[in-house]
Amino acid sequence: MSAPADFGGAGDEWWRSAVVYQIYPRSFADSDGDGIGDLNGITAHLDHLAGLGIDVIWLSPVYPSPQDDNGYDISDYRDIEPTFGTLADFDRLLTGVHERGMKLVMDLVVNHTSDEHPWFVESRSSEDNPKRDWYWWRPPRDGGVAGRSGGEPTNWESFFSGPAWEYDDQTGEYYLHLFTRKQPDLNWENPQVRRAVYDVMTWWLDRGVDGFRMDVINLISKDLRAGALPDGIARDGRVLGDGAPHYTDGPRVHEFMAEMHREGFAPRGSTYLRVAETPGVTTDHAVLYTDPERGEVDMVFQFEHVNIDHGVTKWDVAPLDLVALKASMDRWQRALATTGWNSLYWDNHDQPRVVSRFGDDGRFRVESAKLLATVLHLHRGTPYVYQGEELAMANVGYTSIDQLRDVESLNFFAHAVAEGADPEQVMAGIRAMGRDNARTPMQWDASQHAGFTTGSPWIEANPDHVEVNAAAQVDDPASVYHHYRRLIALRHDNPVVVHGDFVMLAPEHPALYAFTRTLEDVTLLVVANFSRAELALDHADLPDLADAPLVLGNYDSEVEPGTALRPWEARVLRHRLPVESPPSPR
Ligand code: NOJ
């Protein structure tokens, strides 16, 4: 491999050529029949991941938690949620992962804790408790009545509907919670809080984990520059406003991230994976977070491309505008081309299933799932596969709120209907965007509950598991699973996929997604048809494809080079750049 400088500033750290697989433990595999996935269930299925060629597993939270937000509300950072197992189970899982040559990263949720975490229990107990300042406590705003609507210290709306402040009559003050009222925000201004977080990280790294995915970590620095936390802008005469500008990529966030690196990782002298979940991050901040020289994190999860089909809120769903999607993807490829690194993802536990969202989950489910995978995995960055994505698991088609379990969807439904919205219309938004689409049981086989549990699952399996399941796909070389396996192998075997420069072609074409990746004298050309209609490869941006051999495609049957793309067809072609003649001497 060439020296790092040859890759435009990017080095050759292991995570640049890695592919990460996200497990949502609650929904992956239940080993004890209680209807909830657990660690032993994961351990039993590690060969599914090793067979795919996965390098890293990211485990969504497995710590003790009241499960108000399915584990993103942690009440003890140094143990395992009993329904998921024990620390001994965890150690066995970690050993199984390492034995297969894979790594394991934990979810670090430290913008907030559970309100049942002992730190918060202490903090809320009195105004002079030593941990009072570990959270954001504020009196009612001037002129506001404590505990009454409008008394909140700022007008910020929580991500999960309603005000971001909860009144606590024990001390007559409000505490801040950007998420549910059971997820109070930690006060990172307090150095003791930061120390406590770094100690937690060290505890898990000592146990052998290989890094962290850091939950909403760009929200940890709230903007105090004006002295008090400012109100946000409220749209359409609403009472609640958007606080995001006052806590997204806040004034001290880079200082905190650099400190976290210095205190948590730097002394260990090993390369961990540090991925920052950063909603609302700008490209400029993403460069700052991921510039290796600054020592903050290795890569970010940005959200622009998965917000592309949102209206005013995520629940107002717009059809996919491919031109806008390409523009966004291109913008991020360019922004991090020379400094920094990005994560590549379509799916995770917060997003609807991509085959339903940007693909065609009817007649072209297999083709469109493979196409989406091909396009994503050929970009520059580290790809993430979310459980079931490798099987083309699809949205459920929810029709009744009773089928839902997610606090975000349930709160949104309750608030919207209380404000007079049409329940059918509200359900249409949830059907398309609800997070439970991603949280149905992993589809292992065609049996009852998709082979996820022998008991009664905490959320119903998608009925399509009778056709869409791992058992059917692992033995079928033409399956979506094997297409993912091939894409992962392609990345492992070809430095151009990891390090190559990215150039978007035909950006204004409404159905063609085309780009090149080039490293030294190797160019890969990706052409993909986001439609059910045939698509001629005659766009002026495309080079002559007659001699370009197919490296990987998503159709079984061979096709003559250069012929029109079939519905949802994607091809990766190898293309030799014309040798440039040396500049003529003067
Ligand atoms: C982002 C996580 O991905 C999401 O699932 C969670 O609800 C919020 N952060 C709050 O922790």
PDB file of C-alpha atoms and ligand atoms in Angstrom, residues 22 24 58 60 69 72-73 107 109 111-112 160 179-180 183 213 215-216 277 279 303 348-350 406-408 435 439, ligand 1:
ATOM      1  CA  GLN A  22     -25.104  -2.686  13.432  1.00  0.00           C
ATOM      2  CA  TYR A  24     -30.098  -3.731  17.628  1.00  0.00           C
ATOM      3  CA  TRP A  58     -21.651  -1.966  16.550  1.00  0.00           C
ATOM      4  CA  SER A  60     -26.776  -0.593  20.191  1.00  0.00           C
ATOM      5  CA  ASP A  69     -36.113   4.658  24.553  1.00  0.00           C
ATOM      6  CA  TYR A  72     -30.807   4.879  24.898  1.00  0.00           C
ATOM      7  CA  ASP A  73     -31.776   5.792  28.469  1.00  0.00           C
ATOM      8  CA  ASP A 107     -22.852   2.600  21.927  1.00  0.00           C
ATOM      9  CA  VAL A 109     -24.839   7.446  25.177  1.00  0.00           C
ATOM     10  CA  ASN A 111     -25.453  13.408  26.052  1.00  0.00           C
ATOM     11  CA  HIS A 112     -28.023  12.163  28.572  1.00  0.00           C
ATOM     12  CA  PHE A 160     -39.795  13.376  20.800  1.00  0.00           C
ATOM     13  CA  PHE A 179     -35.203  13.482  24.108  1.00  0.00           C
ATOM     14  CA  THR A 180     -37.837  11.915  26.408  1.00  0.00           C
ATOM     15  CA  GLN A 183     -33.526  11.138  29.339  1.00  0.00           C
ATOM     16  CA  ARG A 213     -20.360   4.881  18.423  1.00  0.00           C
ATOM     17  CA  ASP A 215     -24.830   8.934  20.423  1.00  0.00           C
ATOM     18  CA  VAL A 216     -25.798  12.527  19.423  1.00  0.00           C
ATOM     19  CA  GLU A 277     -23.416  10.490  15.565  1.00  0.00           C
ATOM     20  CA  PRO A 279     -27.432  15.174  13.620  1.00  0.00           C
ATOM     21  CA  PHE A 303     -28.029  13.021   8.243  1.00  0.00           C
ATOM     22  CA  ASN A 348     -30.112   2.099  11.074  1.00  0.00           C
ATOM     23  CA  HIS A 349     -32.470   1.625  14.018  1.00  0.00           C
ATOM     24  CA  ASP A 350     -33.846   5.171  13.556  1.00  0.00           C
ATOM     25  CA  ASP A 406     -41.433   3.288  19.664  1.00  0.00           C
ATOM     26  CA  VAL A 407     -41.733   6.235  22.051  1.00  0.00           C
ATOM     27  CA  GLU A 408     -41.070   8.691  19.217  1.00  0.00           C
ATOM     28  CA  ARG A 435     -38.523   3.772  13.585  1.00  0.00           C
ATOM     29  CA  ARG A 439     -36.949  -2.688  14.832  1.00  0.00           C
TER      30      ARG A 439
HETATM   31  C1  NOJ B   1     -29.948   8.765  18.687  1.00  0.00           C
HETATM   32  C2  NOJ B   1     -30.283   7.315  18.722  1.00  0.00           C
HETATM   33  O1  NOJ B   1     -29.847   6.716  17.541  1.00  0.00           O
HETATM   34  C3  NOJ B   1     -31.779   7.206  18.920  1.00  0.00           C
HETATM   35  O2  NOJ B   1     -32.240   5.897  18.778  1.00  0.00           O
HETATM   36  C4  NOJ B   1     -32.103   7.754  20.278  1.00  0.00           C
HETATM   37  O3  NOJ B   1     -33.497   7.788  20.430  1.00  0.00           O
HETATM   38  C5  NOJ B   1     -31.552   9.166  20.476  1.00  0.00           C
HETATM   39  N1  NOJ B   1     -30.216   9.320  19.970  1.00  0.00           N
HETATM   40  C6  NOJ B   1     -31.505   9.498  21.931  1.00  0.00           C
HETATM   41  O4  NOJ B   1     -30.511   8.747  22.564  1.00  0.00           O
END
